[in-house]
mmCIF file of C-alpha atoms and ligand atoms in Angstrom:
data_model
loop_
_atom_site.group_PDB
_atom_site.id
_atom_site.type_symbol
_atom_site.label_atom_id
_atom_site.label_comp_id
_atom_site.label_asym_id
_atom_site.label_seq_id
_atom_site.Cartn_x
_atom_site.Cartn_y
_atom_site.Cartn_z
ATOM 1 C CA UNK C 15 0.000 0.000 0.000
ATOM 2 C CA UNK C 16 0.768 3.407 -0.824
ATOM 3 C CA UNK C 17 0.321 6.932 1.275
ATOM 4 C CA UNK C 18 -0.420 9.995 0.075
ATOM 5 C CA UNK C 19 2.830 12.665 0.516
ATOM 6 C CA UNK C 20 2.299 15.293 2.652
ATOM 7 C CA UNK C 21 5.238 18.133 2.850
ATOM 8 C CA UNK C 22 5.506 20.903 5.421
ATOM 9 C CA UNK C 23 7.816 23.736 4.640
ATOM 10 C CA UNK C 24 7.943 24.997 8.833
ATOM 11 C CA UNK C 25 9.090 25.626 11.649
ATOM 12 C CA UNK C 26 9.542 23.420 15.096
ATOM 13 C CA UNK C 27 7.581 24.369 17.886
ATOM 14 C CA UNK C 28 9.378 22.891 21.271
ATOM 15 C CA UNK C 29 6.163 23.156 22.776
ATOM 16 C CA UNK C 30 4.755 20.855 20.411
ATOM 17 C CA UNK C 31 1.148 22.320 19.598
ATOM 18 C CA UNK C 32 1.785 24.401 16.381
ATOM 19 C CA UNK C 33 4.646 24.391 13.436
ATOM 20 C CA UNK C 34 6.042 21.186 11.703
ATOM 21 C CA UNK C 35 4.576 19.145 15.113
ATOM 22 C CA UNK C 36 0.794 20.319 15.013
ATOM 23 C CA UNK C 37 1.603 19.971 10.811
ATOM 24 C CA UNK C 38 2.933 16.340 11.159
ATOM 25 C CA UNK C 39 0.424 15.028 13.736
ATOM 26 C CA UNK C 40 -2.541 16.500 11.326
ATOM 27 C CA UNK C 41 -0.982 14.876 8.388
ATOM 28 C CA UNK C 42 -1.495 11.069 10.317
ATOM 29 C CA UNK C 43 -4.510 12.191 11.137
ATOM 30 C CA UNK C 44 -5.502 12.302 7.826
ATOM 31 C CA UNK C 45 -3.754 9.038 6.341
ATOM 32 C CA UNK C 46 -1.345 10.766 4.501
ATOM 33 C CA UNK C 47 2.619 10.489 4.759
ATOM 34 C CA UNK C 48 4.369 13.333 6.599
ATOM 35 C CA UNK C 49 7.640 14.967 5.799
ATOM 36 C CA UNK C 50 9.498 18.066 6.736
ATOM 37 C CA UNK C 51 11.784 20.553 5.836
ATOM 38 C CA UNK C 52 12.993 22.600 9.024
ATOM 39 C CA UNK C 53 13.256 26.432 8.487
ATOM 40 C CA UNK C 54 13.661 27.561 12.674
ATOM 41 C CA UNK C 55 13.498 26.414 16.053
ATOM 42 C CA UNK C 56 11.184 28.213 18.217
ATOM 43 C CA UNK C 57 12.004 27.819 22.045
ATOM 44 C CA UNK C 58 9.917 29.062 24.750
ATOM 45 C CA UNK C 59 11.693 31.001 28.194
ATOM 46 C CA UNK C 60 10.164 29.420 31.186
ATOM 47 C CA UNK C 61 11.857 32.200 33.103
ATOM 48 C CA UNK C 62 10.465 34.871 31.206
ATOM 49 C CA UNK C 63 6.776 34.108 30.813
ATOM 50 C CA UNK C 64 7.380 31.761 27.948
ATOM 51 C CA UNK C 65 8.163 34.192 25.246
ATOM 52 C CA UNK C 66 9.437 32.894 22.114
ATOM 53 C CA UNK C 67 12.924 32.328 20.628
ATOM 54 C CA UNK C 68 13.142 32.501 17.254
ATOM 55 C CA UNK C 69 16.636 30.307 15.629
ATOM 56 C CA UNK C 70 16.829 29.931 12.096
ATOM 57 C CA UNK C 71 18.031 27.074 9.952
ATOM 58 C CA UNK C 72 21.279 27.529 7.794
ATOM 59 C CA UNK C 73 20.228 28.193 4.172
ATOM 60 C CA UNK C 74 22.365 25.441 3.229
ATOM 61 C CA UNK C 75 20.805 23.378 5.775
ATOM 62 C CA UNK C 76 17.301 24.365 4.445
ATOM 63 C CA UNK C 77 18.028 23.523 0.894
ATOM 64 C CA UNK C 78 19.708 20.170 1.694
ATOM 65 C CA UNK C 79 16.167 19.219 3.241
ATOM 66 C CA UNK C 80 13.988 20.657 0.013
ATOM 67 C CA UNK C 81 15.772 18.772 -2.247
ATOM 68 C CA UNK C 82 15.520 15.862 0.334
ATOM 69 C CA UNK C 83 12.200 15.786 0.137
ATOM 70 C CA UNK C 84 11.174 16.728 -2.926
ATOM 71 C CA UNK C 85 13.550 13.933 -4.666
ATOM 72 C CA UNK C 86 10.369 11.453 -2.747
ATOM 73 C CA UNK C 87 7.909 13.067 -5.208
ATOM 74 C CA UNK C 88 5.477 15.037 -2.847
ATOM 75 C CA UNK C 89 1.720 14.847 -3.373
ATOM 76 C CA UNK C 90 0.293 18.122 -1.611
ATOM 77 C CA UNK C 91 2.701 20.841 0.765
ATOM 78 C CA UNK C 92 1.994 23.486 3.075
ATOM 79 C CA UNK C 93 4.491 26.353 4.182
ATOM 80 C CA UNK C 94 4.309 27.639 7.293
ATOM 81 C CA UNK C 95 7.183 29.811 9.576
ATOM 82 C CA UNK C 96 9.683 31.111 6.906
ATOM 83 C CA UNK C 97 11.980 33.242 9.557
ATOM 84 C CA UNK C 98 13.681 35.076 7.040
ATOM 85 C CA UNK C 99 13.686 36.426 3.502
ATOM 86 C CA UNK C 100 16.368 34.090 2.247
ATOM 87 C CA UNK C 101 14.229 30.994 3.206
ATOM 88 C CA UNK C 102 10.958 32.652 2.058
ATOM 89 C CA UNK C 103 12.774 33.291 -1.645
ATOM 90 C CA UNK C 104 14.788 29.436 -1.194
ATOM 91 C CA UNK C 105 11.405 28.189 -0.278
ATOM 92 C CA UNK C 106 9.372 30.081 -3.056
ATOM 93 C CA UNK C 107 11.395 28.809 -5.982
ATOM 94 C CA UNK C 108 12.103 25.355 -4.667
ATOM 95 C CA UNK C 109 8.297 25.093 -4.876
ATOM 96 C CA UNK C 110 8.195 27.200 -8.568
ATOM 97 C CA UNK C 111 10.611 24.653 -9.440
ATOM 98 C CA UNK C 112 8.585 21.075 -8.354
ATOM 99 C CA UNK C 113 5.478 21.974 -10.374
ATOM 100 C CA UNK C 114 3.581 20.675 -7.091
ATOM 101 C CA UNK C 115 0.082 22.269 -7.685
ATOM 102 C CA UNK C 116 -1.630 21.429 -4.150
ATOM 103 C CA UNK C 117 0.285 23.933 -2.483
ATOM 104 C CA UNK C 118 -1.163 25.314 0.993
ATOM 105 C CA UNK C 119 0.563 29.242 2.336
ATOM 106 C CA UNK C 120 0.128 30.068 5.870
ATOM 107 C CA UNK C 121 1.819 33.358 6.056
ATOM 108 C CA UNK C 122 2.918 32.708 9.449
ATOM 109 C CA UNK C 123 4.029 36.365 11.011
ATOM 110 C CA UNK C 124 3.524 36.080 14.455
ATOM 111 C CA UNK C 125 3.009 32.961 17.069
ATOM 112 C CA UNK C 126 -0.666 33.206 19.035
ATOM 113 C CA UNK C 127 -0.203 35.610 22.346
ATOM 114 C CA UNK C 128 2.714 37.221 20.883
ATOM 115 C CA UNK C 129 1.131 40.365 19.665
ATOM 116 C CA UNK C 130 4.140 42.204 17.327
ATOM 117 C CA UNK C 131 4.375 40.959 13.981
ATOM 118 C CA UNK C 132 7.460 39.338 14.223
ATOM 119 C CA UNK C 133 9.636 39.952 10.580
ATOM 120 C CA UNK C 134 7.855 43.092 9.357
ATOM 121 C CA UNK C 135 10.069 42.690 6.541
ATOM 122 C CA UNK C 136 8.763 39.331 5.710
ATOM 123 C CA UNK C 137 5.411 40.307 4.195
ATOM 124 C CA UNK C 138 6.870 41.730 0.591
ATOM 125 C CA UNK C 139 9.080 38.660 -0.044
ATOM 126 C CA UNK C 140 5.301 36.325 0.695
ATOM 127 C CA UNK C 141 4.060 38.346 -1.940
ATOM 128 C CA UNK C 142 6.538 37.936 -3.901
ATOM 129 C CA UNK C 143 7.761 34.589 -3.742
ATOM 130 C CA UNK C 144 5.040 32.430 -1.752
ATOM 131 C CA UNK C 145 1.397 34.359 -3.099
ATOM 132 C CA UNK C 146 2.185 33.532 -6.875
ATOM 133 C CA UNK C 147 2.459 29.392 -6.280
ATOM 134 C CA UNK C 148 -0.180 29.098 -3.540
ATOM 135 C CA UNK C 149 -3.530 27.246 -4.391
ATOM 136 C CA UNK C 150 -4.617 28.026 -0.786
ATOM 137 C CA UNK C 151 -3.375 30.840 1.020
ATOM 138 C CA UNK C 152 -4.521 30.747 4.954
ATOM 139 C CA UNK C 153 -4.065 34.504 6.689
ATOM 140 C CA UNK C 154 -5.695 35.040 9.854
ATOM 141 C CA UNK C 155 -7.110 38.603 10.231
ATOM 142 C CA UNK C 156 -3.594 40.320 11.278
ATOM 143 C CA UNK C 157 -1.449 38.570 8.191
ATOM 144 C CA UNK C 158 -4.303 39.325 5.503
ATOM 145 C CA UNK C 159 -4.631 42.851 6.661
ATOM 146 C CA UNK C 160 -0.640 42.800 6.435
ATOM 147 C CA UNK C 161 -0.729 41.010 2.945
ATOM 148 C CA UNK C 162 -3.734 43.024 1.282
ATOM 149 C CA UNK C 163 -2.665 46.567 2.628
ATOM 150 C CA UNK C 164 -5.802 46.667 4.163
ATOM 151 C CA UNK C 165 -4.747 47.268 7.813
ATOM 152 C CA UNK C 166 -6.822 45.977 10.650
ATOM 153 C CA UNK C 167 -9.921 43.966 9.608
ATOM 154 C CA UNK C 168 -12.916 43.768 11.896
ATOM 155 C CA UNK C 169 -16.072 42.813 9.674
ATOM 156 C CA UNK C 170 -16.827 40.246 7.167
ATOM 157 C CA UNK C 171 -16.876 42.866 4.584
ATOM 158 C CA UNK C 172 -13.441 44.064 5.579
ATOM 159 C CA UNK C 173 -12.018 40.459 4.807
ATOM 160 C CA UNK C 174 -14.242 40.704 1.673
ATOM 161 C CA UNK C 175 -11.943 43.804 0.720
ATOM 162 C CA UNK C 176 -8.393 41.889 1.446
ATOM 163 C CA UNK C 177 -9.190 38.936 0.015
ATOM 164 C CA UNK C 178 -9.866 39.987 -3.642
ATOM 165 C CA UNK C 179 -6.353 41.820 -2.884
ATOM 166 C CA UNK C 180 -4.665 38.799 -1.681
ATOM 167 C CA UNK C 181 -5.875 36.972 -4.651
ATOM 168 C CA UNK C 182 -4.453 39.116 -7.061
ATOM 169 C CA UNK C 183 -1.259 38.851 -5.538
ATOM 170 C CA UNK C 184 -1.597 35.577 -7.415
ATOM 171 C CA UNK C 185 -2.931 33.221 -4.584
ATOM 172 C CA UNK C 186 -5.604 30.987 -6.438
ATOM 173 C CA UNK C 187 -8.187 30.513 -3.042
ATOM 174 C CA UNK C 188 -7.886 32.598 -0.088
ATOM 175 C CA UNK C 189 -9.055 31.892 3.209
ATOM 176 C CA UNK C 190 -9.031 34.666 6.146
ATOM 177 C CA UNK C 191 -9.569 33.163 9.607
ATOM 178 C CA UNK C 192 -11.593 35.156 11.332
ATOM 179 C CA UNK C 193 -10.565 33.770 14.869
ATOM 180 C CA UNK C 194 -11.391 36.132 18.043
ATOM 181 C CA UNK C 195 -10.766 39.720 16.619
ATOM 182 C CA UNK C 196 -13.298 39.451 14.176
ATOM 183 C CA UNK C 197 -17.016 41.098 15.093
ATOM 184 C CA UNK C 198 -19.046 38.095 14.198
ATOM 185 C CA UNK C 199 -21.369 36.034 16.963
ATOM 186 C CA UNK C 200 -19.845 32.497 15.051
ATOM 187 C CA UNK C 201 -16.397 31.587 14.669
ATOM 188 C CA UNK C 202 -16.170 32.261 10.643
ATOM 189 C CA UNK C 203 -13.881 31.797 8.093
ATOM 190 C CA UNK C 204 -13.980 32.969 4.811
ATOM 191 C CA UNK C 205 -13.102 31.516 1.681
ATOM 192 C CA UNK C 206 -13.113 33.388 -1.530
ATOM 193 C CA UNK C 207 -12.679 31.665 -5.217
ATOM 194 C CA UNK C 208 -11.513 34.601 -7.536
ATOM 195 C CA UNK C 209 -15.115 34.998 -8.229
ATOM 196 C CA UNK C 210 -17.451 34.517 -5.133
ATOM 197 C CA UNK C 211 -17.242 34.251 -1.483
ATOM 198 C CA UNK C 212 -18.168 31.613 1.059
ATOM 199 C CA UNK C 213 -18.992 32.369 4.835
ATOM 200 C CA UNK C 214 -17.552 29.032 6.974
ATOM 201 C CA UNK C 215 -19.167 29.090 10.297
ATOM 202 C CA UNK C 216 -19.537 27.113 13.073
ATOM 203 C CA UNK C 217 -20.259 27.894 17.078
ATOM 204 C CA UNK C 218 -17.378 29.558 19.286
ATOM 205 C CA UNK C 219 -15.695 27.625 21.304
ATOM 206 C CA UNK C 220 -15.219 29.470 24.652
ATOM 207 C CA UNK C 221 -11.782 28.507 25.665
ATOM 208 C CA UNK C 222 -7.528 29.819 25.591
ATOM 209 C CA UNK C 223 -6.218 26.874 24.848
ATOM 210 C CA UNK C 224 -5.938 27.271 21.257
ATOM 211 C CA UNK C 225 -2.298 26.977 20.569
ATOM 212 C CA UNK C 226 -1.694 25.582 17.074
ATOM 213 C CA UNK C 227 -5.177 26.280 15.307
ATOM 214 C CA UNK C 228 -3.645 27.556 12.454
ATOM 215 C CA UNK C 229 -1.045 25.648 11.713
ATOM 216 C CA UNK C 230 -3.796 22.790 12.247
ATOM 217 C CA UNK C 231 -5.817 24.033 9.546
ATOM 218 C CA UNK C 232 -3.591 24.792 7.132
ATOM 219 C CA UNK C 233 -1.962 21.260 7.415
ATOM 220 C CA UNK C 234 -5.424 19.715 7.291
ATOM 221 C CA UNK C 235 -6.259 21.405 4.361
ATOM 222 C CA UNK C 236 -3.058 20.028 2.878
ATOM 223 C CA UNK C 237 -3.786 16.776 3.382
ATOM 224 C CA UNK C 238 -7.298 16.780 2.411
ATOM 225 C CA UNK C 239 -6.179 18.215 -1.113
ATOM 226 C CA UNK C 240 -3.663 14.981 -1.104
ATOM 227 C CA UNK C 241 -6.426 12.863 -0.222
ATOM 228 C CA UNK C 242 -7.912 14.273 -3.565
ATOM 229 C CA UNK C 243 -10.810 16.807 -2.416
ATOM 230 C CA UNK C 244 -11.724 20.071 -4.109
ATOM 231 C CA UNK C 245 -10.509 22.905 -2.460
ATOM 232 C CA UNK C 246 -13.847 23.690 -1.297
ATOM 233 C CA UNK C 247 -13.975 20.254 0.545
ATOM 234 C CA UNK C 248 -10.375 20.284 1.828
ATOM 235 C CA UNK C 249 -11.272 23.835 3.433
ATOM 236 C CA UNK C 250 -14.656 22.769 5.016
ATOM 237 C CA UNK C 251 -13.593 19.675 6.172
ATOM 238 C CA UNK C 252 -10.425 21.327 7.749
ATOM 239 C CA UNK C 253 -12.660 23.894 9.409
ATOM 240 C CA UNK C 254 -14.382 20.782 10.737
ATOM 241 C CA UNK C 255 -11.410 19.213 11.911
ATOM 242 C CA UNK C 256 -10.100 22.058 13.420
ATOM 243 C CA UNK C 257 -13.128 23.035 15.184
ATOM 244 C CA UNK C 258 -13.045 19.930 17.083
ATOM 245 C CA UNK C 259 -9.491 20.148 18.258
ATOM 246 C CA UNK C 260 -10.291 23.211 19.224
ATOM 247 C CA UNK C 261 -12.948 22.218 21.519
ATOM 248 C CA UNK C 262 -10.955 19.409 23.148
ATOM 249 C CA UNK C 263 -7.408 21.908 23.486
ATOM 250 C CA UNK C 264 -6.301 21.456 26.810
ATOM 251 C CA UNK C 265 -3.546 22.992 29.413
ATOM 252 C CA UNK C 266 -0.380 21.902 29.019
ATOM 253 C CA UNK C 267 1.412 24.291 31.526
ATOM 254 C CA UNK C 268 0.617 27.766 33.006
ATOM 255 C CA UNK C 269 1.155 29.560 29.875
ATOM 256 C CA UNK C 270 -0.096 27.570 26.768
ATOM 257 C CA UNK C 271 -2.901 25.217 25.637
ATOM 258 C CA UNK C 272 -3.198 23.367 22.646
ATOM 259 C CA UNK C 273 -5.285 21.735 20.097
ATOM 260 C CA UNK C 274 -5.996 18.402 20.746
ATOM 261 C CA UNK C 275 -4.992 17.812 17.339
ATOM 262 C CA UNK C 276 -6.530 13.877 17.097
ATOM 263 C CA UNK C 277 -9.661 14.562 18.233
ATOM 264 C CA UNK C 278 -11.513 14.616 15.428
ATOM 265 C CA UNK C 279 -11.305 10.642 15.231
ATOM 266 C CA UNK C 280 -12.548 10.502 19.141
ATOM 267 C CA UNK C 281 -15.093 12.720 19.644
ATOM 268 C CA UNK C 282 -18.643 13.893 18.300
ATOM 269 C CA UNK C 283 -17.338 17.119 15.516
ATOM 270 C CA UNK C 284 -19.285 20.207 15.412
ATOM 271 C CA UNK C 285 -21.460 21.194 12.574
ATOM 272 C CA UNK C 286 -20.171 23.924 10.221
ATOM 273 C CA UNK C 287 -22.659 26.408 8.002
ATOM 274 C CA UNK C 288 -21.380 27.221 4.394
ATOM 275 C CA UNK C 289 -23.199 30.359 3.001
ATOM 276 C CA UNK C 290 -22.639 31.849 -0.362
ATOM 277 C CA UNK C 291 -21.938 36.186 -0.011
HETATM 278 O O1 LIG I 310 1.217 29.395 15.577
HETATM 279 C C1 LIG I 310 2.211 29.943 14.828
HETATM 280 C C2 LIG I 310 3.504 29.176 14.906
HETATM 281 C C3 LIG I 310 3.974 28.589 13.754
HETATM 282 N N1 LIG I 310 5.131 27.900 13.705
HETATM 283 C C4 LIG I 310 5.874 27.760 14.824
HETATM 284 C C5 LIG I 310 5.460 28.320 16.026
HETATM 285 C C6 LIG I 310 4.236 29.054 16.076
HETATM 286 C C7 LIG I 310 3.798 29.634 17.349
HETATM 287 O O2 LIG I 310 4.254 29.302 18.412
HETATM 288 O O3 LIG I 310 6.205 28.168 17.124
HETATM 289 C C8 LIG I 310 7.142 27.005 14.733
#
């Protein structure tokens, strides 16, 4: 037997709830084949409230793993933390290069909790190099109002606005999470096609122990494209998946929470609305 091969372009999150770790356990999840190619460690400071370190990967280092894996002829990938404009451009063409259609963005700029964008530099070399090969790009509200110009988004009709900008940065399907910011009574996503907008929603989840949504989504989405879904499906379906992680995160010390990234395979999944703008 065979597996689907599922790539994630990331980082490492120590804590184990997000990056290549929340990416990897998604892609079992799913049935599919994980691989990854390392772009920075993040550490956490138990003496200092847990804020982040942020070590990048040697260039050389990075490319040795890209051609690694893409020598294994990869199905679907996702990127996710790309610490530095040499990776992001590295990254970019390596993925130009493969042909690989089923190609998932999350414009990672900042981890949950840690409110600065963290590589303001970062966003002009995603548009540049990452936008123009992604079938699915996956901002939350912060990184689409960062990648669209738009500034801070608050309403459905303000991720209306970035989307169609995102998209013709070259990004084939954007999705904007919504997450806590937005001014909405459901947690909502939206997806938008290049011609017409979808409304993903679902009931919020009342909890802080979130750590690694994103990342979660993104890599579900990934897989589900492997697995052969539309994109509309894959996104859904993630949404689903994600939804019920969510609701089962848990504490795993005083300062972080995450997904529970296998529950979906345990545990009743919530019921999400699709509605046509
Ligand atoms: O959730 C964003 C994120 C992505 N990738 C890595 C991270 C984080 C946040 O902690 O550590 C590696």
């Amino acid at each position: 037997m065979t597996l689907k091969k599922t790539l994630t372009i990331a980082g490492s999150d120590t804590s184990g709830g997000a990056g290549i770790q929340a990416d990897l356990k998604t892609f079992q999840e799913h049935g599919t084949y994980g691989m990854n190619a390392l772009t920075v460690i993040v550490t956490m400071d138990p003496e200092n409230g847990w804020s982040h370190g942020i070590h990048p990967i040697a260039l050389d280092t990075v490319d040795a793993q890209l051609k690694t894996a893409f020598s294994t002829g990869v199905d679907a990938l996702k990127t996710g933390m790309l610490p530095t404009v040499d990776i992001i451009e590295m990254a970019g063409k390596a993925i130009a290069d493969s042909g690989i259609r089923d190609v998932v963005i999350d414009p990672v700029m900042a981890c949950k909790g840690e409110d600065e964008v963290l590589f303001p530099e970062n966003v002009d070399a995603m548009i540049k190099y990452l936008l123009p090969n992604a079938k699915v790009v996956t901002p939350n509200l912060v990184e689409a109002g960062q990648l669209s110009g738009e500034g801070t988004l608050q309403t459905v009709e303000d991720m209306q606005a970035a989307a169609e900008k995102i998209h013709a940065h070259g990004a084939e399907f954007v999705v904007i999470k919504g997450g806590k910011q937005l001014k909405h009574d459901k947690a909502a996503d939206l997806l938008f096609d290049g011609k017409k907008h979808y409304l993903l929603t679902s009931e919020k989840t009342d909890t802080s122990y979130n750590h690694g949504a994103g990342c979660t989504f993104a890599a579900a989405i990934t897989a589900n494209l492997a697995n052969g879904q539309s994109v509309k499906d894959a996104v859904l379906n993630a949404k689903i998946f994600v939804a019920t992680a969510i609701q089962h995160g848990w504490k795993l010390n005083e300062y972080v929470g995450p997904v529970m990234h296998g529950a979906a395979s345990k545990f009743t999944k919530p019921e999400v609305e699709v509605t046509e703008l």
